[in-house]
PDB file of C-alpha atoms in Angstrom:
ATOM      1  CA  MET A 668     -70.197  20.490 -14.065  1.00 44.00           C
ATOM      2  CA  LEU A 669     -69.671  17.337 -12.282  1.00 39.00           C
ATOM      3  CA  LYS A 670     -68.085  15.565 -15.509  1.00 44.00           C
ATOM      4  CA  LYS A 671     -65.051  17.441 -15.258  1.00 47.00           C
ATOM      5  CA  LEU A 672     -64.481  16.365 -11.564  1.00 45.00           C
ATOM      6  CA  LEU A 673     -64.668  12.665 -12.103  1.00 46.00           C
ATOM      7  CA  PRO A 674     -61.087  12.511 -12.493  1.00 50.00           C
ATOM      8  CA  THR A 675     -60.538  14.287  -9.349  1.00 48.00           C
ATOM      9  CA  ILE A 676     -63.272  12.896  -7.766  1.00 44.00           C
ATOM     10  CA  LEU A 677     -61.830   9.357  -8.252  1.00 44.00           C
ATOM     11  CA  ILE A 678     -58.520  10.323  -6.741  1.00 43.00           C
ATOM     12  CA  ILE A 679     -60.512  11.646  -3.937  1.00 41.00           C
ATOM     13  CA  MET A 680     -62.491   8.257  -3.476  1.00 45.00           C
ATOM     14  CA  LEU A 681     -59.266   6.738  -3.694  1.00 41.00           C
ATOM     15  CA  ALA A 682     -57.314   8.205  -1.050  1.00 42.00           C
ATOM     16  CA  ALA A 683     -60.498   7.955   1.493  1.00 41.00           C
ATOM     17  CA  SER A 684     -60.462   4.272   0.964  1.00 42.00           C
ATOM     18  CA  THR A 685     -56.627   3.893   1.279  1.00 41.00           C
ATOM     19  CA  GLY A 686     -56.954   6.026   4.648  1.00 42.00           C
ATOM     20  CA  CYS A 687     -59.813   4.582   7.373  1.00 40.00           C
ATOM     21  CA  ALA A 688     -82.847 -21.759 -16.072  1.00 38.00           C
ATOM     22  CA  ASN A 689     -83.828 -23.200 -15.803  1.00 39.00           C
ATOM     23  CA  GLY A 690     -84.262 -20.460 -18.509  1.00 40.00           C
ATOM     24  CA  SER A 691     -80.844 -19.972 -21.080  1.00 41.00           C
ATOM     25  CA  ILE A 692     -79.248 -16.977 -21.915  1.00 46.00           C
ATOM     26  CA  SER A 693     -78.322 -16.607 -25.660  1.00 47.00           C
ATOM     27  CA  LYS A 694     -74.550 -16.932 -26.965  1.00 48.00           C
ATOM     28  CA  PRO A 695     -72.292 -14.175 -26.701  1.00 59.00           C
ATOM     29  CA  VAL A 696     -73.622 -11.720 -28.861  1.00 51.00           C
ATOM     30  CA  SER A 697     -69.925 -10.258 -29.360  1.00 49.00           C
ATOM     31  CA  ALA A 698     -66.889 -10.152 -28.779  1.00 49.00           C
ATOM     32  CA  VAL A 699     -64.941  -7.165 -30.278  1.00 45.00           C
ATOM     33  CA  SER A 700     -61.567  -6.320 -32.135  1.00 40.00           C
ATOM     34  CA  PRO A 701     -59.043  -5.654 -29.141  1.00 46.00           C
ATOM     35  CA  VAL A 702     -59.937  -2.398 -27.720  1.00 46.00           C
ATOM     36  CA  SER A 703     -56.585   0.437 -27.563  1.00 43.00           C
ATOM     37  CA  PRO A 704     -54.652   0.858 -24.288  1.00 42.00           C
ATOM     38  CA  ILE A 705     -55.044   3.244 -21.700  1.00 41.00           C
ATOM     39  CA  SER A 706     -54.611   7.005 -22.900  1.00 41.00           C
ATOM     40  CA  SER A 707     -51.149   8.568 -22.303  1.00 38.00           C
ATOM     41  CA  THR A 708     -52.595  12.090 -22.669  1.00 38.00           C
ATOM     42  CA  PRO A 709     -52.902  14.731 -19.634  1.00 35.00           C
ATOM     43  CA  ALA A 710     -56.083  13.891 -17.550  1.00 37.00           C
ATOM     44  CA  GLN A 711     -59.341  16.434 -18.970  1.00 40.00           C
ATOM     45  CA  SER A 712     -63.011  15.686 -18.403  1.00 43.00           C
ATOM     46  CA  PRO A 713     -64.260  12.674 -20.000  1.00 45.00           C
ATOM     47  CA  ALA A 714     -65.122  13.821 -23.892  1.00 47.00           C
ATOM     48  CA  ALA A 715     -69.546  13.735 -24.367  1.00 54.00           C
ATOM     49  CA  GLU A 716     -69.210  12.077 -27.612  1.00 61.00           C
ATOM     50  CA  GLU A 717     -66.956   9.399 -29.418  1.00 62.00           C
ATOM     51  CA  THR A 718     -66.513   8.544 -32.879  1.00 64.00           C
ATOM     52  CA  LYS A 719     -65.377   4.990 -34.629  1.00 61.00           C
ATOM     53  CA  ASN A 720     -66.058   3.661 -37.589  1.00 64.00           C
ATOM     54  CA  GLY A 721     -68.252   6.093 -38.640  1.00 67.00           C
ATOM     55  CA  TRP A 722     -70.237   6.051 -35.802  1.00 65.00           C
ATOM     56  CA  THR A 723     -70.641   8.703 -32.802  1.00 65.00           C
ATOM     57  CA  VAL A 724     -71.819   7.969 -29.799  1.00 60.00           C
ATOM     58  CA  PHE A 725     -72.848  10.763 -27.572  1.00 60.00           C
ATOM     59  CA  THR A 726     -72.918  10.069 -23.427  1.00 67.00           C
ATOM     60  CA  ASN A 727     -72.884  11.769 -20.345  1.00 69.00           C
ATOM     61  CA  GLY A 728     -70.899   9.861 -17.112  1.00 73.00           C
ATOM     62  CA  ASN A 729     -72.086  12.564 -14.714  1.00 78.00           C
ATOM     63  CA  ARG A 730     -73.789   9.569 -12.269  1.00 85.00           C
ATOM     64  CA  VAL A 731     -71.184   6.376 -11.363  1.00 89.00           C
ATOM     65  CA  TRP A 732     -72.890   3.735 -10.160  1.00 91.00           C
ATOM     66  CA  SER A 733     -70.553   1.571  -9.274  1.00 93.00           C
ATOM     67  CA  LEU A 734     -66.425   1.596  -8.317  1.00 92.00           C
ATOM     68  CA  LEU A 735     -63.918  -0.968  -8.162  1.00 94.00           C
ATOM     69  CA  ALA A 736     -60.401  -1.199  -7.324  1.00 94.00           C
ATOM     70  CA  ASP A 737     -57.812  -2.785  -9.478  1.00 92.00           C
ATOM     71  CA  GLU A 738     -54.328  -2.623  -9.013  1.00 90.00           C
ATOM     72  CA  ASN A 739     -53.442   0.667 -10.050  1.00 92.00           C
ATOM     73  CA  SER A 740     -56.752   1.287 -11.749  1.00 94.00           C
ATOM     74  CA  ILE A 741     -60.031   2.699 -10.452  1.00 93.00           C
ATOM     75  CA  TRP A 742     -63.004   1.458 -12.600  1.00 95.00           C
ATOM     76  CA  ALA A 743     -65.865   3.379 -12.883  1.00 93.00           C
ATOM     77  CA  ALA A 744     -69.452   2.679 -13.952  1.00 94.00           C
ATOM     78  CA  THR A 745     -71.447   5.190 -14.954  1.00 93.00           C
ATOM     79  CA  SER A 746     -74.909   5.829 -17.263  1.00 91.00           C
ATOM     80  CA  GLY A 747     -72.236   7.262 -19.709  1.00 90.00           C
ATOM     81  CA  GLY A 748     -69.711   4.585 -20.721  1.00 91.00           C
ATOM     82  CA  LEU A 749     -67.151   2.455 -18.253  1.00 94.00           C
ATOM     83  CA  TYR A 750     -63.733   4.581 -17.099  1.00 93.00           C
ATOM     84  CA  ARG A 751     -60.319   3.246 -16.132  1.00 93.00           C
ATOM     85  CA  TRP A 752     -58.632   5.643 -14.151  1.00 91.00           C
ATOM     86  CA  ASP A 753     -55.054   4.760 -13.731  1.00 93.00           C
ATOM     87  CA  THR A 754     -53.923   5.884 -10.392  1.00 92.00           C
ATOM     88  CA  ILE A 755     -50.330   6.392 -11.431  1.00 94.00           C
ATOM     89  CA  SER A 756     -50.400   8.225 -14.474  1.00 93.00           C
ATOM     90  CA  LEU A 757     -52.927  10.005 -13.734  1.00 89.00           C
ATOM     91  CA  THR A 758     -54.728   9.302 -17.275  1.00 91.00           C
ATOM     92  CA  TYR A 759     -58.064   7.632 -18.191  1.00 88.00           C
ATOM     93  CA  ARG A 760     -59.585   5.207 -21.007  1.00 91.00           C
ATOM     94  CA  LYS A 761     -63.335   5.736 -21.693  1.00 91.00           C
ATOM     95  CA  TYR A 762     -65.153   2.340 -23.249  1.00 93.00           C
ATOM     96  CA  THR A 763     -68.733   2.746 -24.763  1.00 92.00           C
ATOM     97  CA  THR A 764     -70.760   0.573 -26.992  1.00 92.00           C
ATOM     98  CA  LEU A 765     -68.371   1.146 -30.262  1.00 91.00           C
ATOM     99  CA  ASP A 766     -65.593  -0.520 -27.906  1.00 92.00           C
ATOM    100  CA  GLY A 767     -67.809  -3.675 -27.321  1.00 92.00           C
ATOM    101  CA  LEU A 768     -69.654  -2.826 -23.989  1.00 92.00           C
ATOM    102  CA  ALA A 769     -73.234  -3.944 -24.157  1.00 91.00           C
ATOM    103  CA  SER A 770     -74.988  -0.386 -23.191  1.00 92.00           C
ATOM    104  CA  ASN A 771     -73.254   2.665 -22.027  1.00 92.00           C
ATOM    105  CA  ASP A 772     -75.392   2.278 -18.920  1.00 94.00           C
ATOM    106  CA  ILE A 773     -73.213   0.221 -16.462  1.00 95.00           C
ATOM    107  CA  ARG A 774     -74.844  -0.414 -13.507  1.00 93.00           C
ATOM    108  CA  VAL A 775     -72.285  -3.011 -11.421  1.00 95.00           C
ATOM    109  CA  ILE A 776     -68.684  -4.264 -11.757  1.00 96.00           C
ATOM    110  CA  THR A 777     -67.239  -7.215 -10.436  1.00 95.00           C
ATOM    111  CA  LYS A 778     -63.924  -9.113 -11.054  1.00 96.00           C
ATOM    112  CA  ASP A 779     -63.440 -12.501 -10.778  1.00 96.00           C
ATOM    113  CA  LYS A 780     -60.761 -15.432 -10.063  1.00 95.00           C
ATOM    114  CA  GLU A 781     -59.118 -15.036 -13.240  1.00 94.00           C
ATOM    115  CA  GLY A 782     -58.727 -11.609 -13.204  1.00 95.00           C
ATOM    116  CA  ASN A 783     -61.851 -10.768 -15.773  1.00 96.00           C
ATOM    117  CA  LEU A 784     -63.845  -7.680 -15.041  1.00 97.00           C
ATOM    118  CA  TRP A 785     -68.158  -8.453 -15.844  1.00 96.00           C
ATOM    119  CA  PHE A 786     -70.322  -5.744 -16.122  1.00 96.00           C
ATOM    120  CA  GLY A 787     -74.250  -5.505 -15.623  1.00 93.00           C
ATOM    121  CA  THR A 788     -75.801  -2.891 -17.237  1.00 93.00           C
ATOM    122  CA  ASN A 789     -79.042  -0.949 -17.652  1.00 91.00           C
ATOM    123  CA  GLU A 790     -81.295  -3.108 -20.644  1.00 87.00           C
ATOM    124  CA  GLY A 791     -78.089  -4.047 -22.023  1.00 89.00           C
ATOM    125  CA  GLY A 792     -77.011  -7.479 -20.867  1.00 89.00           C
ATOM    126  CA  ILE A 793     -74.050  -8.999 -19.285  1.00 93.00           C
ATOM    127  CA  SER A 794     -70.087  -7.945 -20.555  1.00 95.00           C
ATOM    128  CA  ARG A 795     -67.199  -9.299 -19.721  1.00 96.00           C
ATOM    129  CA  PHE A 796     -63.677  -8.083 -19.858  1.00 96.00           C
ATOM    130  CA  ASP A 797     -60.627  -9.983 -20.187  1.00 95.00           C
ATOM    131  CA  GLY A 798     -57.980  -7.081 -20.567  1.00 93.00           C
ATOM    132  CA  THR A 799     -58.088  -6.910 -24.581  1.00 93.00           C
ATOM    133  CA  ASN A 800     -61.883  -8.109 -25.544  1.00 94.00           C
ATOM    134  CA  PHE A 801     -65.531  -7.380 -24.497  1.00 95.00           C
ATOM    135  CA  THR A 802     -67.836 -10.364 -25.059  1.00 93.00           C
ATOM    136  CA  THR A 803     -71.627  -9.648 -24.322  1.00 91.00           C
ATOM    137  CA  TRP A 804     -74.371 -11.467 -23.516  1.00 88.00           C
ATOM    138  CA  THR A 805     -78.288 -10.805 -23.822  1.00 83.00           C
ATOM    139  CA  HIS A 806     -82.209 -12.268 -23.130  1.00 71.00           C
ATOM    140  CA  PHE A 807     -82.687 -13.780 -20.421  1.00 58.00           C
ATOM    141  CA  THR A 808     -85.290 -15.853 -21.803  1.00 50.00           C
ATOM    142  CA  ASP A 809     -88.842 -16.733 -19.628  1.00 52.00           C
ATOM    143  CA  PRO A 810     -92.523 -17.573 -20.510  1.00 49.00           C
ATOM    144  CA  ILE A 811     -93.130 -14.003 -18.115  1.00 50.00           C
ATOM    145  CA  TYR A 812     -90.155 -12.067 -18.295  1.00 52.00           C
ATOM    146  CA  PRO A 813     -88.905 -12.702 -22.316  1.00 52.00           C
ATOM    147  CA  ASN A 814     -86.487  -9.781 -22.305  1.00 57.00           C
ATOM    148  CA  ALA A 815     -84.870  -9.366 -18.584  1.00 66.00           C
ATOM    149  CA  ASP A 816     -81.471  -7.759 -19.920  1.00 82.00           C
ATOM    150  CA  SER A 817     -81.279  -5.122 -17.183  1.00 86.00           C
ATOM    151  CA  VAL A 818     -78.535  -6.655 -14.467  1.00 90.00           C
ATOM    152  CA  TYR A 819     -77.793  -4.828 -11.344  1.00 91.00           C
ATOM    153  CA  TYR A 820     -75.900  -7.025  -8.732  1.00 92.00           C
ATOM    154  CA  LEU A 821     -73.126  -8.937  -9.651  1.00 95.00           C
ATOM    155  CA  VAL A 822     -71.466 -11.633  -7.499  1.00 95.00           C
ATOM    156  CA  GLU A 823     -68.494 -14.598  -7.854  1.00 96.00           C
ATOM    157  CA  ASP A 824     -69.445 -17.739  -5.142  1.00 95.00           C
ATOM    158  CA  GLN A 825     -66.305 -19.617  -3.873  1.00 94.00           C
ATOM    159  CA  LYS A 826     -66.931 -22.140  -6.700  1.00 93.00           C
ATOM    160  CA  GLY A 827     -66.425 -19.986  -9.554  1.00 94.00           C
ATOM    161  CA  ARG A 828     -69.856 -19.047 -10.557  1.00 94.00           C
ATOM    162  CA  LEU A 829     -70.976 -16.101 -11.510  1.00 94.00           C
ATOM    163  CA  TRP A 830     -74.076 -15.055 -10.368  1.00 93.00           C
ATOM    164  CA  TYR A 831     -76.382 -12.204 -11.471  1.00 90.00           C
ATOM    165  CA  ALA A 832     -79.483 -10.928 -10.586  1.00 87.00           C
ATOM    166  CA  ALA A 833     -81.591  -9.191 -12.907  1.00 82.00           C
ATOM    167  CA  ASP A 834     -84.546  -6.903 -14.198  1.00 75.00           C
ATOM    168  CA  GLY A 835     -85.551  -6.858 -10.186  1.00 70.00           C
ATOM    169  CA  VAL A 836     -86.782 -10.571  -9.876  1.00 73.00           C
ATOM    170  CA  TYR A 837     -84.214 -13.020 -11.927  1.00 79.00           C
ATOM    171  CA  VAL A 838     -81.146 -14.658 -10.133  1.00 85.00           C
ATOM    172  CA  GLY A 839     -79.605 -17.244 -11.881  1.00 86.00           C
ATOM    173  CA  TYR A 840     -75.643 -18.097 -12.430  1.00 90.00           C
ATOM    174  CA  PHE A 841     -72.544 -18.460 -15.150  1.00 90.00           C
ATOM    175  CA  ASP A 842     -70.261 -21.944 -14.572  1.00 90.00           C
ATOM    176  CA  GLY A 843     -68.243 -20.580 -17.440  1.00 89.00           C
ATOM    177  CA  THR A 844     -69.964 -22.655 -19.798  1.00 87.00           C
ATOM    178  CA  ASN A 845     -73.712 -22.454 -19.246  1.00 85.00           C
ATOM    179  CA  TRP A 846     -75.834 -19.655 -18.254  1.00 84.00           C
ATOM    180  CA  GLN A 847     -78.546 -21.252 -15.516  1.00 82.00           C
ATOM    181  CA  ASN A 848     -81.202 -19.380 -14.602  1.00 78.00           C
ATOM    182  CA  GLN A 849     -83.136 -19.981 -10.822  1.00 78.00           C
ATOM    183  CA  LEU A 850     -86.203 -17.691 -11.563  1.00 69.00           C
ATOM    184  CA  ASN A 851     -88.601 -20.848 -11.354  1.00 67.00           C
ATOM    185  CA  THR A 852     -86.902 -22.614  -8.823  1.00 70.00           C
ATOM    186  CA  LEU A 853     -87.196 -19.547  -6.419  1.00 68.00           C
ATOM    187  CA  ARG A 854     -90.981 -19.103  -7.488  1.00 67.00           C
ATOM    188  CA  THR A 855     -91.609 -23.076  -6.525  1.00 66.00           C
ATOM    189  CA  ALA A 856     -89.079 -22.955  -3.098  1.00 62.00           C
ATOM    190  CA  LEU A 857     -90.589 -19.597  -1.971  1.00 63.00           C
ATOM    191  CA  LYS A 858     -94.557 -20.376  -2.637  1.00 57.00           C
ATOM    192  CA  GLY A 859     -94.518 -17.161  -4.666  1.00 56.00           C
ATOM    193  CA  ASN A 860     -93.276 -14.800  -1.760  1.00 60.00           C
ATOM    194  CA  PHE A 861     -90.610 -13.510  -4.213  1.00 63.00           C
ATOM    195  CA  ASN A 862     -90.442  -9.827  -4.188  1.00 68.00           C
ATOM    196  CA  THR A 863     -88.013  -7.342  -5.925  1.00 80.00           C
ATOM    197  CA  ILE A 864     -84.138  -7.713  -5.297  1.00 86.00           C
ATOM    198  CA  SER A 865     -81.855  -4.864  -4.050  1.00 89.00           C
ATOM    199  CA  SER A 866     -78.624  -6.986  -3.003  1.00 92.00           C
ATOM    200  CA  MET A 867     -76.864 -10.085  -3.416  1.00 94.00           C
ATOM    201  CA  VAL A 868     -73.955 -11.174  -1.239  1.00 95.00           C
ATOM    202  CA  GLU A 869     -71.740 -14.479  -0.477  1.00 95.00           C
ATOM    203  CA  ASP A 870     -71.024 -15.008   2.869  1.00 93.00           C
ATOM    204  CA  ALA A 871     -67.400 -16.912   4.163  1.00 90.00           C
ATOM    205  CA  ALA A 872     -69.756 -20.464   4.697  1.00 92.00           C
ATOM    206  CA  GLY A 873     -70.346 -20.308   1.336  1.00 94.00           C
ATOM    207  CA  ILE A 874     -74.206 -19.205   1.503  1.00 94.00           C
ATOM    208  CA  LEU A 875     -75.652 -16.956  -0.960  1.00 95.00           C
ATOM    209  CA  TRP A 876     -77.927 -14.016   0.445  1.00 95.00           C
ATOM    210  CA  VAL A 877     -80.173 -11.938  -1.843  1.00 92.00           C
ATOM    211  CA  GLY A 878     -81.934  -9.019  -0.199  1.00 92.00           C
ATOM    212  CA  ALA A 879     -85.258  -8.101  -0.909  1.00 89.00           C
ATOM    213  CA  GLY A 880     -88.447  -5.846  -0.597  1.00 87.00           C
ATOM    214  CA  LEU A 881     -90.533  -8.438   1.308  1.00 85.00           C
ATOM    215  CA  GLY A 882     -87.068 -10.347   3.228  1.00 89.00           C
ATOM    216  CA  LEU A 883     -84.227 -12.204   2.606  1.00 92.00           C
ATOM    217  CA  TYR A 884     -83.339 -15.293   0.629  1.00 91.00           C
ATOM    218  CA  ARG A 885     -81.024 -17.907   1.960  1.00 93.00           C
ATOM    219  CA  TYR A 886     -79.212 -20.581  -0.716  1.00 92.00           C
ATOM    220  CA  ASP A 887     -77.373 -23.224   0.689  1.00 92.00           C
ATOM    221  CA  GLY A 888     -76.529 -24.883  -2.768  1.00 88.00           C
ATOM    222  CA  VAL A 889     -79.357 -27.134  -2.763  1.00 87.00           C
ATOM    223  CA  ASN A 890     -82.087 -25.021  -1.432  1.00 88.00           C
ATOM    224  CA  TRP A 891     -83.960 -21.680  -0.985  1.00 88.00           C
ATOM    225  CA  GLN A 892     -85.187 -20.350   2.191  1.00 89.00           C
ATOM    226  CA  THR A 893     -86.877 -17.154   3.306  1.00 88.00           C
ATOM    227  CA  LEU A 894     -85.903 -15.140   6.184  1.00 91.00           C
ATOM    228  CA  THR A 895     -88.405 -12.009   7.576  1.00 91.00           C
ATOM    229  CA  SER A 896     -88.942  -9.795  10.601  1.00 93.00           C
ATOM    230  CA  GLN A 897     -90.360 -12.803  11.927  1.00 94.00           C
ATOM    231  CA  ASP A 898     -87.101 -14.544  11.928  1.00 95.00           C
ATOM    232  CA  GLY A 899     -85.517 -11.639  14.354  1.00 95.00           C
ATOM    233  CA  MET A 900     -84.286  -9.722  11.606  1.00 95.00           C
ATOM    234  CA  ALA A 901     -84.713  -5.484  12.791  1.00 95.00           C
ATOM    235  CA  GLY A 902     -87.439  -4.979   9.069  1.00 94.00           C
ATOM    236  CA  ASP A 903     -88.218  -6.904   6.052  1.00 92.00           C
ATOM    237  CA  ASN A 904     -87.111  -4.284   3.222  1.00 93.00           C
ATOM    238  CA  VAL A 905     -83.679  -5.539   3.300  1.00 94.00           C
ATOM    239  CA  MET A 906     -81.178  -2.851   1.250  1.00 93.00           C
ATOM    240  CA  PRO A 907     -77.591  -3.184   1.838  1.00 93.00           C
ATOM    241  CA  MET A 908     -75.848  -6.379   2.014  1.00 95.00           C
ATOM    242  CA  LEU A 909     -72.453  -7.083   3.133  1.00 95.00           C
ATOM    243  CA  SER A 910     -70.349 -10.168   4.928  1.00 95.00           C
ATOM    244  CA  ASP A 911     -67.684  -9.456   7.097  1.00 94.00           C
ATOM    245  CA  ASP A 912     -64.011 -10.842   7.537  1.00 90.00           C
ATOM    246  CA  LYS A 913     -65.653 -12.681  11.299  1.00 91.00           C
ATOM    247  CA  GLY A 914     -68.616 -14.232   9.226  1.00 90.00           C
ATOM    248  CA  ASN A 915     -71.054 -12.210   9.922  1.00 95.00           C
ATOM    249  CA  LEU A 916     -73.947 -11.210   7.387  1.00 97.00           C
ATOM    250  CA  TRP A 917     -74.914  -7.485   8.011  1.00 97.00           C
ATOM    251  CA  LEU A 918     -78.214  -5.838   6.179  1.00 96.00           C
ATOM    252  CA  GLY A 919     -79.605  -2.637   6.447  1.00 95.00           C
ATOM    253  CA  THR A 920     -83.283  -2.822   6.159  1.00 95.00           C
ATOM    254  CA  ASP A 921     -86.164  -0.490   6.727  1.00 93.00           C
ATOM    255  CA  GLY A 922     -86.238  -1.225  10.194  1.00 93.00           C
ATOM    256  CA  GLY A 923     -82.687  -0.624  11.867  1.00 94.00           C
ATOM    257  CA  ILE A 924     -79.169  -2.497  10.816  1.00 96.00           C
ATOM    258  CA  SER A 925     -79.058  -6.413  11.377  1.00 97.00           C
ATOM    259  CA  ARG A 926     -76.648  -8.544  12.688  1.00 97.00           C
ATOM    260  CA  TYR A 927     -76.453 -12.271  11.363  1.00 96.00           C
ATOM    261  CA  ASP A 928     -73.572 -14.660  13.132  1.00 94.00           C
ATOM    262  CA  GLY A 929     -74.839 -18.154  11.904  1.00 90.00           C
ATOM    263  CA  VAL A 930     -76.721 -18.927  14.980  1.00 92.00           C
ATOM    264  CA  SER A 931     -78.929 -15.856  16.066  1.00 94.00           C
ATOM    265  CA  TRP A 932     -80.128 -11.573  14.894  1.00 96.00           C
ATOM    266  CA  GLN A 933     -79.060  -8.695  16.524  1.00 95.00           C
ATOM    267  CA  ASN A 934     -80.313  -5.674  15.665  1.00 96.00           C
ATOM    268  CA  TYR A 935     -79.423  -2.008  16.243  1.00 93.00           C
ATOM    269  CA  LEU A 936     -82.263  -0.044  15.716  1.00 84.00           C
ATOM    270  CA  PRO A 937     -82.328   3.757  14.849  1.00 74.00           C
ATOM    271  CA  ASP A 938     -82.703   6.664  17.736  1.00 70.00           C
ATOM    272  CA  VAL A 939     -86.391   7.707  18.291  1.00 53.00           C
TER     273      VAL A 939
END
């Protein structure tokens, strides 16, 4: 069973990686007591249920959505909770809503410059872990989408703002004090030509790029711009993205791979 193999899978993946608004969000809805430290017992398959303060949570962590390497730990966001794997002691610690997480279905993990871990969840909002406590925010308010709490993308920019993409259409950021929703700004700037978000990244120049089903959205800190295949990209459906150490932006699209060097596009098309 996959859940019995999770510790082994994480070790293999670690070895492989070392070798080769104007809306708002409500105030934090939870800030729970400190969680217990990582288990010192020998590694074993994650338990299917957890009981705390009279509550029992049943989870299934077979589906892993995101991984984050943090010093000697590997964090795994799964459909059945959060796992922290210690690569030195080969032990793990499991976290669920009983520990303060927004949801047990976690989709993305990122770490900010201050060392906090942020978790985007499915239908639960965003949780922040400072090493001791979880704090959770929910309810991205908007007249059309009043309860957008499914957060699949998180990116911290060079100014220390945490950008999020929620429920496929929301884009906004947290400046450390307030949450700002950019959805209405996007709708106006792009004249309604806005589609489901599939990726998000900031490049070395501080430009925020948002991939979507009908093109690529570029934010320079002031204005939003739409780019499509008519501008030189291989395809309009932008899926994975990354920015390399030379400042190039790479896209995976429905028409092939595209590279943008800040001036022009170079496309690498599939063999036909």
